[in-house]
């Protein structure tokens, strides 16, 4: 505690001594009034002292000001009043500057320079001039009639003193000498030599050609611009202060471009000129610093983007990123920590330091430590997920590595999270040899860099997962029988599996050189081409069936599903599809449909035929049931009934024979039969219906037998059906003629029906040997004046060789 008090007392006394010395230097140039001078360096010293050391050093300012004024032939009361004004001037100036929340005393931003110029040229210096001149007038040192003139000189001296001295102290106190100053030493010497030459020849040396008639004082501007461009605000402030020293010395000694009147007048003109030069130089330096800073940060951002684009992993990119940030933004040490999710710890990963600034103790401690959430600078950033800044790690209560950092000369620190959304993946931190004031814009830049690195980690994770997924999918695709295929948006083939060659007969090389539409069946090509155009426009389809034609000319059916091809970020980069061979299924479906069709036809025919035996049976039962019928009379209907029952049994056998239903075939039991017998049986079967309708039936048979090889039962069914329809659909009391005859090599049956004003003809033709063909029935309708077909036509297998013959 005592040491701290002694240190504070030493600072106060040192500041008082410096203030007193600067005040005496300024008062030595008070040529009008002993207490008022246009050159007053103590103002800049006091403002800089409070900005750097804090308000607590104000006693040093007050003591130095009191001693300076008490020894300038002023009453004690006046000296105390002026000392109060000088002290308030510095305190008010600093308080106003700090109202700018993040005022940076390095003056490297335009807003800071503008604030400094406004404060030092208005409120604080005006306040001090008002208090000081009022004290002089009240103490009788100066008459009240000279208040305005004295006030103007006082204010000008304080303002120029603040502008010339304070920036030099602030910039040199806040920035350490960079590691590359040796490389710039020749340029520094050249600038110093040029400044010495201009200062001596233009402002200090009494040369005959240096007169007030030429504006030679502007020769200082190239040097100020040189300093601002190459050395920032430090160089700018130093050059303007040195130039002002040369100019003031030369003007006081009567030389230079400002030696045109009295010394007091000359100094006022010189101070006005120097204030303009200093303000311009500081604004130029700040503008250039902001531009350079923005350029460096932009280059850092681009550099990190380039590093990430060329790196396979964060481990590979980390040392390059640390080096790029440290060298680009003047940090001395950079470290990276990763989050261990399993143990909920931050673990050390990598460090980089400037080659001329090794940090062995800090490195050793970092490698041995782990951080939990909230502990230390990395833990603090991990917990909050936001960048953090420590101006001086030695003054931070939550910095476990403070002693190691102090031994290796590290002061300022900042850290930012590597984050992906709300998840913190790691932390990067950077250290400087000097105290660093927080820079909100730089924190925003680092927050963006942290998000950029987080997205890089996400992409690498996704790419790794995609690589594994693609490998697995490729294994599946290589071993499937389905065709898997992909095209990019330029319609170039990206991938096709080996199943394509087996499916189409074409090679993959041929596919790359041909359009896929070449393989499509001509009937399906327009539809599939339209669907593919929709795919490239962003569409998709599923379960489309189409045909292709293989190299061998075989037609195959495909079931096709296509959709967009996406990369790991979800961006559409092409189209992909899967095509399955469904030819066997389509053939099975066709066969099933054909079987159903044949079954339907077969069952419809049998249903029709099953009705035919019913009429003869009914007739036979009717005869049997007649009263008084004798045995001879019953024999005939009995035979008819038996014969028709056999027919029905035969039909039922056909109905139950599923295999023949599926084949659509009726079994024929061929034998040599006489058509005359079949005709008689058919007539007997329909006799009762003919009698009920009152028809007249006329049968004409050849004299001899009409022999054919046929299925007698089937032939009787056909003829019975024909006569049954003729009797059923002819108006009552009509005429029916049945004629049988030989025509060429066939047996020809002709049925003619007349009722009222219409005549109909039915014809059947049978081979005299096989009787395989049953031809359609032709009808001529005289009443309506039109012709057409009536009844059914059926055709047994292999019966298409003979032409049809229609009865007239």
mmCIF file of C-alpha atoms in Angstrom, residues 230-572:
data_model
loop_
_atom_site.group_PDB
_atom_site.id
_atom_site.type_symbol
_atom_site.label_atom_id
_atom_site.label_comp_id
_atom_site.label_asym_id
_atom_site.label_seq_id
_atom_site.Cartn_x
_atom_site.Cartn_y
_atom_site.Cartn_z
ATOM 1 C CA UNK A 230 4.083 6.356 -44.049
ATOM 2 C CA UNK A 231 4.149 6.643 -40.243
ATOM 3 C CA UNK A 232 0.578 7.287 -39.159
ATOM 4 C CA UNK A 233 -0.439 9.624 -36.354
ATOM 5 C CA UNK A 234 2.815 9.138 -34.462
ATOM 6 C CA UNK A 235 4.828 10.474 -37.372
ATOM 7 C CA UNK A 236 2.292 13.207 -38.090
ATOM 8 C CA UNK A 237 2.252 14.492 -34.515
ATOM 9 C CA UNK A 238 6.037 14.318 -34.224
ATOM 10 C CA UNK A 239 6.633 16.194 -37.483
ATOM 11 C CA UNK A 240 4.158 18.967 -36.652
ATOM 12 C CA UNK A 241 5.625 19.375 -33.151
ATOM 13 C CA UNK A 242 9.181 19.515 -34.492
ATOM 14 C CA UNK A 243 8.206 21.927 -37.259
ATOM 15 C CA UNK A 244 6.450 24.175 -34.736
ATOM 16 C CA UNK A 245 9.556 24.165 -32.563
ATOM 17 C CA UNK A 246 11.687 25.314 -35.505
ATOM 18 C CA UNK A 247 9.096 27.903 -36.510
ATOM 19 C CA UNK A 248 8.652 29.328 -32.995
ATOM 20 C CA UNK A 249 12.416 29.495 -32.411
ATOM 21 C CA UNK A 250 13.001 31.198 -35.774
ATOM 22 C CA UNK A 251 10.111 33.631 -35.304
ATOM 23 C CA UNK A 252 11.265 34.611 -31.813
ATOM 24 C CA UNK A 253 14.722 35.230 -33.221
ATOM 25 C CA UNK A 254 13.347 37.337 -36.049
ATOM 26 C CA UNK A 255 13.818 34.918 -38.953
ATOM 27 C CA UNK A 256 11.510 32.973 -41.214
ATOM 28 C CA UNK A 257 8.351 33.859 -43.135
ATOM 29 C CA UNK A 258 6.476 35.053 -39.995
ATOM 30 C CA UNK A 259 8.974 37.788 -38.986
ATOM 31 C CA UNK A 260 6.948 40.636 -40.463
ATOM 32 C CA UNK A 261 5.850 42.642 -37.380
ATOM 33 C CA UNK A 262 6.346 42.611 -33.661
ATOM 34 C CA UNK A 263 7.346 39.345 -32.044
ATOM 35 C CA UNK A 264 3.934 39.071 -30.354
ATOM 36 C CA UNK A 265 2.093 39.594 -33.615
ATOM 37 C CA UNK A 266 4.420 37.194 -35.403
ATOM 38 C CA UNK A 267 3.818 34.481 -32.812
ATOM 39 C CA UNK A 268 0.049 34.897 -33.093
ATOM 40 C CA UNK A 269 0.243 34.494 -36.865
ATOM 41 C CA UNK A 270 2.592 31.541 -36.519
ATOM 42 C CA UNK A 271 0.394 29.785 -33.942
ATOM 43 C CA UNK A 272 -2.643 30.253 -36.151
ATOM 44 C CA UNK A 273 -0.745 28.737 -39.063
ATOM 45 C CA UNK A 274 0.556 25.868 -36.962
ATOM 46 C CA UNK A 275 -2.945 25.153 -35.598
ATOM 47 C CA UNK A 276 -4.247 24.880 -39.168
ATOM 48 C CA UNK A 277 -1.330 22.651 -40.182
ATOM 49 C CA UNK A 278 -1.746 20.431 -37.124
ATOM 50 C CA UNK A 279 -5.523 20.070 -37.548
ATOM 51 C CA UNK A 280 -5.103 19.242 -41.235
ATOM 52 C CA UNK A 281 -2.313 16.775 -40.507
ATOM 53 C CA UNK A 282 -4.262 15.014 -37.749
ATOM 54 C CA UNK A 283 -7.383 14.716 -39.919
ATOM 55 C CA UNK A 284 -5.304 13.431 -42.838
ATOM 56 C CA UNK A 285 -3.503 10.969 -40.609
ATOM 57 C CA UNK A 286 -6.795 9.685 -39.138
ATOM 58 C CA UNK A 287 -8.366 9.325 -42.583
ATOM 59 C CA UNK A 288 -5.367 7.415 -43.871
ATOM 60 C CA UNK A 289 -5.278 5.270 -40.714
ATOM 61 C CA UNK A 290 -8.951 4.383 -41.122
ATOM 62 C CA UNK A 291 -8.449 3.538 -44.770
ATOM 63 C CA UNK A 292 -5.373 1.464 -44.039
ATOM 64 C CA UNK A 293 -7.149 -0.259 -41.185
ATOM 65 C CA UNK A 294 -10.143 -1.062 -43.386
ATOM 66 C CA UNK A 295 -7.819 -2.309 -46.129
ATOM 67 C CA UNK A 296 -5.884 -4.490 -43.718
ATOM 68 C CA UNK A 297 -9.047 -5.951 -42.240
ATOM 69 C CA UNK A 298 -10.436 -6.604 -45.695
ATOM 70 C CA UNK A 299 -7.204 -8.268 -46.711
ATOM 71 C CA UNK A 300 -7.297 -10.343 -43.523
ATOM 72 C CA UNK A 301 -10.835 -11.436 -44.334
ATOM 73 C CA UNK A 302 -9.858 -12.341 -47.906
ATOM 74 C CA UNK A 303 -6.703 -14.057 -46.677
ATOM 75 C CA UNK A 304 -8.635 -16.217 -44.236
ATOM 76 C CA UNK A 305 -11.133 -17.094 -46.951
ATOM 77 C CA UNK A 306 -8.223 -18.159 -49.149
ATOM 78 C CA UNK A 307 -6.648 -20.173 -46.322
ATOM 79 C CA UNK A 308 -9.901 -21.988 -45.603
ATOM 80 C CA UNK A 309 -10.500 -22.726 -49.269
ATOM 81 C CA UNK A 310 -7.109 -24.441 -49.544
ATOM 82 C CA UNK A 311 -7.199 -26.313 -46.214
ATOM 83 C CA UNK A 312 -8.560 -29.796 -45.684
ATOM 84 C CA UNK A 313 -9.248 -29.328 -41.968
ATOM 85 C CA UNK A 314 -9.241 -26.754 -39.182
ATOM 86 C CA UNK A 315 -6.041 -28.302 -37.800
ATOM 87 C CA UNK A 316 -4.322 -27.512 -41.086
ATOM 88 C CA UNK A 317 -5.779 -23.999 -41.321
ATOM 89 C CA UNK A 318 -5.265 -22.908 -37.673
ATOM 90 C CA UNK A 319 -1.573 -21.884 -37.727
ATOM 91 C CA UNK A 320 -2.042 -20.044 -41.018
ATOM 92 C CA UNK A 321 -5.046 -18.128 -39.654
ATOM 93 C CA UNK A 322 -3.192 -17.170 -36.466
ATOM 94 C CA UNK A 323 -0.195 -15.963 -38.442
ATOM 95 C CA UNK A 324 -2.335 -14.013 -40.908
ATOM 96 C CA UNK A 325 -4.212 -12.156 -38.158
ATOM 97 C CA UNK A 326 -1.136 -11.430 -36.075
ATOM 98 C CA UNK A 327 0.898 -10.099 -38.965
ATOM 99 C CA UNK A 328 -1.980 -8.264 -40.597
ATOM 100 C CA UNK A 329 -3.352 -6.547 -37.482
ATOM 101 C CA UNK A 330 -0.175 -6.134 -35.382
ATOM 102 C CA UNK A 331 -0.829 -8.705 -32.665
ATOM 103 C CA UNK A 332 2.147 -10.528 -31.191
ATOM 104 C CA UNK A 333 0.700 -13.875 -30.118
ATOM 105 C CA UNK A 334 -2.296 -15.913 -31.231
ATOM 106 C CA UNK A 335 -3.778 -19.095 -29.736
ATOM 107 C CA UNK A 336 -6.668 -21.386 -30.593
ATOM 108 C CA UNK A 337 -8.717 -23.580 -28.260
ATOM 109 C CA UNK A 338 -11.273 -26.252 -29.141
ATOM 110 C CA UNK A 339 -14.373 -27.300 -27.211
ATOM 111 C CA UNK A 340 -14.251 -30.871 -25.888
ATOM 112 C CA UNK A 341 -17.962 -31.751 -25.745
ATOM 113 C CA UNK A 342 -17.430 -35.011 -23.905
ATOM 114 C CA UNK A 343 -15.688 -33.416 -20.915
ATOM 115 C CA UNK A 344 -17.100 -29.874 -21.363
ATOM 116 C CA UNK A 345 -13.631 -28.305 -21.472
ATOM 117 C CA UNK A 346 -11.620 -25.985 -23.674
ATOM 118 C CA UNK A 347 -8.357 -27.628 -24.774
ATOM 119 C CA UNK A 348 -5.248 -25.988 -26.233
ATOM 120 C CA UNK A 349 -4.704 -26.584 -29.956
ATOM 121 C CA UNK A 350 -2.176 -24.210 -31.500
ATOM 122 C CA UNK A 351 -0.074 -21.060 -30.870
ATOM 123 C CA UNK A 352 1.724 -18.612 -33.140
ATOM 124 C CA UNK A 353 3.967 -15.717 -32.097
ATOM 125 C CA UNK A 354 6.031 -13.059 -33.835
ATOM 126 C CA UNK A 355 9.518 -14.449 -34.533
ATOM 127 C CA UNK A 356 11.179 -11.615 -32.581
ATOM 128 C CA UNK A 357 8.904 -12.058 -29.551
ATOM 129 C CA UNK A 358 9.027 -15.600 -28.121
ATOM 130 C CA UNK A 359 6.695 -16.391 -25.213
ATOM 131 C CA UNK A 360 8.035 -19.636 -23.661
ATOM 132 C CA UNK A 361 6.420 -19.209 -20.226
ATOM 133 C CA UNK A 362 3.037 -18.269 -21.618
ATOM 134 C CA UNK A 363 3.172 -21.180 -24.078
ATOM 135 C CA UNK A 364 4.065 -23.654 -21.327
ATOM 136 C CA UNK A 365 1.186 -22.539 -19.111
ATOM 137 C CA UNK A 366 -1.317 -22.575 -21.994
ATOM 138 C CA UNK A 367 -0.364 -26.118 -22.971
ATOM 139 C CA UNK A 368 -0.937 -27.325 -19.412
ATOM 140 C CA UNK A 369 -4.270 -25.597 -18.812
ATOM 141 C CA UNK A 370 -7.848 -26.440 -19.684
ATOM 142 C CA UNK A 371 -10.727 -24.022 -19.213
ATOM 143 C CA UNK A 372 -14.277 -24.598 -18.082
ATOM 144 C CA UNK A 373 -17.075 -22.312 -19.175
ATOM 145 C CA UNK A 374 -16.597 -18.827 -17.727
ATOM 146 C CA UNK A 375 -12.979 -19.300 -16.577
ATOM 147 C CA UNK A 376 -10.313 -17.069 -18.065
ATOM 148 C CA UNK A 377 -10.576 -15.239 -21.358
ATOM 149 C CA UNK A 378 -11.340 -18.356 -23.460
ATOM 150 C CA UNK A 379 -13.906 -19.646 -20.959
ATOM 151 C CA UNK A 380 -15.579 -16.240 -20.824
ATOM 152 C CA UNK A 381 -15.973 -16.180 -24.608
ATOM 153 C CA UNK A 382 -17.217 -19.785 -24.627
ATOM 154 C CA UNK A 383 -19.864 -19.037 -22.013
ATOM 155 C CA UNK A 384 -21.252 -15.870 -23.640
ATOM 156 C CA UNK A 385 -20.598 -16.776 -27.274
ATOM 157 C CA UNK A 386 -19.399 -13.215 -27.979
ATOM 158 C CA UNK A 387 -15.952 -11.594 -28.541
ATOM 159 C CA UNK A 388 -14.222 -10.149 -25.471
ATOM 160 C CA UNK A 389 -11.463 -7.544 -25.026
ATOM 161 C CA UNK A 390 -9.031 -7.052 -22.136
ATOM 162 C CA UNK A 391 -7.066 -3.771 -22.347
ATOM 163 C CA UNK A 392 -4.453 -5.027 -19.859
ATOM 164 C CA UNK A 393 -4.385 -8.652 -18.678
ATOM 165 C CA UNK A 394 -2.389 -7.612 -15.605
ATOM 166 C CA UNK A 395 -5.434 -5.663 -14.400
ATOM 167 C CA UNK A 396 -8.006 -8.389 -15.146
ATOM 168 C CA UNK A 397 -9.238 -10.443 -12.174
ATOM 169 C CA UNK A 398 -10.318 -13.400 -14.355
ATOM 170 C CA UNK A 399 -7.089 -14.173 -16.202
ATOM 171 C CA UNK A 400 -5.259 -17.188 -14.653
ATOM 172 C CA UNK A 401 -2.235 -16.778 -16.950
ATOM 173 C CA UNK A 402 -1.539 -13.180 -15.884
ATOM 174 C CA UNK A 403 1.848 -13.891 -14.244
ATOM 175 C CA UNK A 404 3.115 -15.862 -17.252
ATOM 176 C CA UNK A 405 1.860 -13.127 -19.581
ATOM 177 C CA UNK A 406 3.643 -10.465 -17.518
ATOM 178 C CA UNK A 407 6.948 -12.387 -17.585
ATOM 179 C CA UNK A 408 6.715 -12.620 -21.386
ATOM 180 C CA UNK A 409 5.634 -8.983 -21.753
ATOM 181 C CA UNK A 410 2.037 -9.498 -22.914
ATOM 182 C CA UNK A 411 -0.539 -6.822 -22.011
ATOM 183 C CA UNK A 412 -3.568 -6.328 -24.277
ATOM 184 C CA UNK A 413 -5.767 -9.300 -25.265
ATOM 185 C CA UNK A 414 -8.888 -10.130 -27.212
ATOM 186 C CA UNK A 415 -10.698 -13.365 -28.045
ATOM 187 C CA UNK A 416 -13.597 -14.377 -30.262
ATOM 188 C CA UNK A 417 -15.641 -17.559 -30.614
ATOM 189 C CA UNK A 418 -15.554 -19.966 -33.521
ATOM 190 C CA UNK A 419 -19.265 -20.517 -33.744
ATOM 191 C CA UNK A 420 -21.812 -22.273 -35.858
ATOM 192 C CA UNK A 421 -25.187 -20.726 -35.178
ATOM 193 C CA UNK A 422 -25.604 -20.878 -31.394
ATOM 194 C CA UNK A 423 -22.929 -23.558 -30.964
ATOM 195 C CA UNK A 424 -19.387 -22.504 -29.956
ATOM 196 C CA UNK A 425 -16.862 -24.855 -31.550
ATOM 197 C CA UNK A 426 -13.720 -23.174 -30.220
ATOM 198 C CA UNK A 427 -12.052 -19.888 -29.254
ATOM 199 C CA UNK A 428 -9.260 -17.826 -30.830
ATOM 200 C CA UNK A 429 -7.363 -15.304 -28.690
ATOM 201 C CA UNK A 430 -4.666 -12.746 -29.482
ATOM 202 C CA UNK A 431 -2.183 -10.836 -27.318
ATOM 203 C CA UNK A 432 -0.145 -7.646 -27.691
ATOM 204 C CA UNK A 433 2.916 -6.278 -25.960
ATOM 205 C CA UNK A 434 1.066 -3.049 -25.251
ATOM 206 C CA UNK A 435 -2.135 -2.031 -23.558
ATOM 207 C CA UNK A 436 -4.912 -2.131 -26.135
ATOM 208 C CA UNK A 437 -8.054 -0.061 -25.882
ATOM 209 C CA UNK A 438 -11.197 -1.894 -27.063
ATOM 210 C CA UNK A 439 -12.063 -1.434 -30.720
ATOM 211 C CA UNK A 440 -15.724 -2.181 -31.354
ATOM 212 C CA UNK A 441 -15.297 -2.359 -35.120
ATOM 213 C CA UNK A 442 -12.420 -4.806 -34.797
ATOM 214 C CA UNK A 443 -14.546 -6.998 -32.519
ATOM 215 C CA UNK A 444 -17.224 -7.071 -35.210
ATOM 216 C CA UNK A 445 -14.602 -8.082 -37.770
ATOM 217 C CA UNK A 446 -13.432 -10.920 -35.526
ATOM 218 C CA UNK A 447 -17.010 -12.036 -34.880
ATOM 219 C CA UNK A 448 -17.446 -12.367 -38.649
ATOM 220 C CA UNK A 449 -14.191 -14.309 -38.926
ATOM 221 C CA UNK A 450 -15.350 -16.664 -36.155
ATOM 222 C CA UNK A 451 -18.601 -17.368 -38.022
ATOM 223 C CA UNK A 452 -16.662 -17.891 -41.257
ATOM 224 C CA UNK A 453 -14.406 -20.475 -39.602
ATOM 225 C CA UNK A 454 -17.471 -22.127 -38.024
ATOM 226 C CA UNK A 455 -19.094 -22.530 -41.428
ATOM 227 C CA UNK A 456 -15.825 -23.968 -42.705
ATOM 228 C CA UNK A 457 -15.924 -26.606 -39.958
ATOM 229 C CA UNK A 458 -19.561 -27.327 -40.825
ATOM 230 C CA UNK A 459 -18.718 -27.747 -44.506
ATOM 231 C CA UNK A 460 -15.860 -30.101 -43.698
ATOM 232 C CA UNK A 461 -18.101 -32.156 -41.444
ATOM 233 C CA UNK A 462 -20.803 -32.248 -44.092
ATOM 234 C CA UNK A 463 -18.277 -33.122 -46.786
ATOM 235 C CA UNK A 464 -16.932 -35.971 -44.685
ATOM 236 C CA UNK A 465 -20.430 -37.273 -44.046
ATOM 237 C CA UNK A 466 -21.216 -36.828 -47.719
ATOM 238 C CA UNK A 467 -18.052 -38.695 -48.680
ATOM 239 C CA UNK A 468 -19.007 -41.606 -46.450
ATOM 240 C CA UNK A 469 -22.578 -41.503 -47.715
ATOM 241 C CA UNK A 470 -21.426 -41.346 -51.331
ATOM 242 C CA UNK A 471 -19.118 -44.278 -50.774
ATOM 243 C CA UNK A 472 -21.943 -46.334 -49.303
ATOM 244 C CA UNK A 473 -24.356 -45.258 -52.011
ATOM 245 C CA UNK A 474 -21.801 -46.061 -54.687
ATOM 246 C CA UNK A 475 -21.384 -49.550 -53.261
ATOM 247 C CA UNK A 476 -25.147 -49.992 -53.363
ATOM 248 C CA UNK A 477 -25.404 -48.515 -56.850
ATOM 249 C CA UNK A 478 -22.594 -50.687 -58.188
ATOM 250 C CA UNK A 479 -24.329 -53.855 -57.005
ATOM 251 C CA UNK A 480 -27.956 -53.141 -57.880
ATOM 252 C CA UNK A 481 -29.715 -54.336 -61.007
ATOM 253 C CA UNK A 482 -31.488 -50.983 -61.375
ATOM 254 C CA UNK A 483 -29.928 -48.267 -63.510
ATOM 255 C CA UNK A 484 -28.707 -45.317 -61.394
ATOM 256 C CA UNK A 485 -27.791 -42.236 -63.415
ATOM 257 C CA UNK A 486 -27.012 -38.527 -62.845
ATOM 258 C CA UNK A 487 -26.450 -35.480 -65.069
ATOM 259 C CA UNK A 488 -25.219 -31.975 -64.254
ATOM 260 C CA UNK A 489 -27.199 -28.859 -65.165
ATOM 261 C CA UNK A 490 -25.213 -28.650 -68.402
ATOM 262 C CA UNK A 491 -26.637 -32.090 -69.324
ATOM 263 C CA UNK A 492 -23.272 -33.784 -69.080
ATOM 264 C CA UNK A 493 -23.241 -37.298 -67.643
ATOM 265 C CA UNK A 494 -21.925 -37.347 -64.067
ATOM 266 C CA UNK A 495 -22.464 -40.970 -63.099
ATOM 267 C CA UNK A 496 -24.072 -44.184 -64.307
ATOM 268 C CA UNK A 497 -23.718 -47.601 -62.722
ATOM 269 C CA UNK A 498 -22.724 -50.803 -64.560
ATOM 270 C CA UNK A 499 -26.346 -52.005 -64.662
ATOM 271 C CA UNK A 500 -26.872 -49.645 -67.602
ATOM 272 C CA UNK A 501 -24.775 -51.772 -69.954
ATOM 273 C CA UNK A 502 -26.587 -54.973 -69.029
ATOM 274 C CA UNK A 503 -29.985 -53.307 -69.290
ATOM 275 C CA UNK A 504 -29.551 -51.516 -72.637
ATOM 276 C CA UNK A 505 -26.717 -53.370 -74.329
ATOM 277 C CA UNK A 506 -24.903 -50.052 -74.853
ATOM 278 C CA UNK A 507 -21.606 -49.146 -73.163
ATOM 279 C CA UNK A 508 -21.203 -46.224 -70.765
ATOM 280 C CA UNK A 509 -18.817 -44.612 -73.238
ATOM 281 C CA UNK A 510 -21.561 -44.709 -75.870
ATOM 282 C CA UNK A 511 -23.972 -43.116 -73.398
ATOM 283 C CA UNK A 512 -21.597 -40.208 -72.896
ATOM 284 C CA UNK A 513 -21.484 -39.606 -76.640
ATOM 285 C CA UNK A 514 -25.205 -40.035 -77.337
ATOM 286 C CA UNK A 515 -28.394 -38.376 -76.213
ATOM 287 C CA UNK A 516 -30.434 -40.464 -73.805
ATOM 288 C CA UNK A 517 -33.524 -39.883 -75.945
ATOM 289 C CA UNK A 518 -31.940 -42.153 -78.595
ATOM 290 C CA UNK A 519 -32.760 -45.201 -76.508
ATOM 291 C CA UNK A 520 -36.410 -44.392 -75.989
ATOM 292 C CA UNK A 521 -39.229 -46.091 -77.839
ATOM 293 C CA UNK A 522 -40.594 -43.743 -80.475
ATOM 294 C CA UNK A 523 -44.081 -43.805 -78.947
ATOM 295 C CA UNK A 524 -42.779 -42.789 -75.496
ATOM 296 C CA UNK A 525 -40.063 -40.328 -76.550
ATOM 297 C CA UNK A 526 -42.185 -37.104 -76.673
ATOM 298 C CA UNK A 527 -43.636 -37.668 -73.211
ATOM 299 C CA UNK A 528 -40.282 -38.518 -71.616
ATOM 300 C CA UNK A 529 -38.558 -35.593 -73.338
ATOM 301 C CA UNK A 530 -41.128 -33.222 -71.848
ATOM 302 C CA UNK A 531 -40.634 -34.740 -68.397
ATOM 303 C CA UNK A 532 -36.843 -34.385 -68.671
ATOM 304 C CA UNK A 533 -37.161 -30.708 -69.631
ATOM 305 C CA UNK A 534 -39.257 -30.213 -66.508
ATOM 306 C CA UNK A 535 -36.501 -31.859 -64.466
ATOM 307 C CA UNK A 536 -33.903 -29.334 -65.587
ATOM 308 C CA UNK A 537 -36.374 -26.580 -64.703
ATOM 309 C CA UNK A 538 -36.452 -27.863 -61.118
ATOM 310 C CA UNK A 539 -39.237 -30.449 -61.234
ATOM 311 C CA UNK A 540 -39.379 -34.154 -60.412
ATOM 312 C CA UNK A 541 -41.461 -37.230 -61.261
ATOM 313 C CA UNK A 542 -41.941 -40.668 -59.780
ATOM 314 C CA UNK A 543 -43.241 -43.985 -61.101
ATOM 315 C CA UNK A 544 -43.319 -43.125 -64.817
ATOM 316 C CA UNK A 545 -43.423 -46.161 -67.130
ATOM 317 C CA UNK A 546 -41.814 -46.067 -70.559
ATOM 318 C CA UNK A 547 -40.130 -48.324 -73.063
ATOM 319 C CA UNK A 548 -36.586 -48.436 -74.376
ATOM 320 C CA UNK A 549 -35.129 -50.217 -77.370
ATOM 321 C CA UNK A 550 -31.908 -52.098 -76.611
ATOM 322 C CA UNK A 551 -28.984 -52.457 -78.951
ATOM 323 C CA UNK A 552 -30.354 -55.880 -79.964
ATOM 324 C CA UNK A 553 -33.725 -54.324 -80.822
ATOM 325 C CA UNK A 554 -35.516 -55.778 -77.806
ATOM 326 C CA UNK A 555 -38.229 -53.602 -76.284
ATOM 327 C CA UNK A 556 -38.013 -53.302 -72.499
ATOM 328 C CA UNK A 557 -40.241 -51.577 -70.002
ATOM 329 C CA UNK A 558 -38.799 -49.189 -67.359
ATOM 330 C CA UNK A 559 -40.220 -47.748 -64.152
ATOM 331 C CA UNK A 560 -38.502 -44.347 -63.848
ATOM 332 C CA UNK A 561 -38.152 -41.904 -60.936
ATOM 333 C CA UNK A 562 -36.127 -38.673 -61.247
ATOM 334 C CA UNK A 563 -35.448 -35.648 -59.062
ATOM 335 C CA UNK A 564 -32.884 -32.918 -58.318
ATOM 336 C CA UNK A 565 -29.237 -33.651 -57.473
ATOM 337 C CA UNK A 566 -28.107 -31.497 -54.519
ATOM 338 C CA UNK A 567 -24.685 -30.728 -53.083
ATOM 339 C CA UNK A 568 -23.836 -30.636 -49.356
ATOM 340 C CA UNK A 569 -25.235 -27.107 -49.019
ATOM 341 C CA UNK A 570 -28.556 -28.071 -50.578
ATOM 342 C CA UNK A 571 -27.808 -26.320 -53.868
ATOM 343 C CA UNK A 572 -29.230 -27.980 -56.986
#
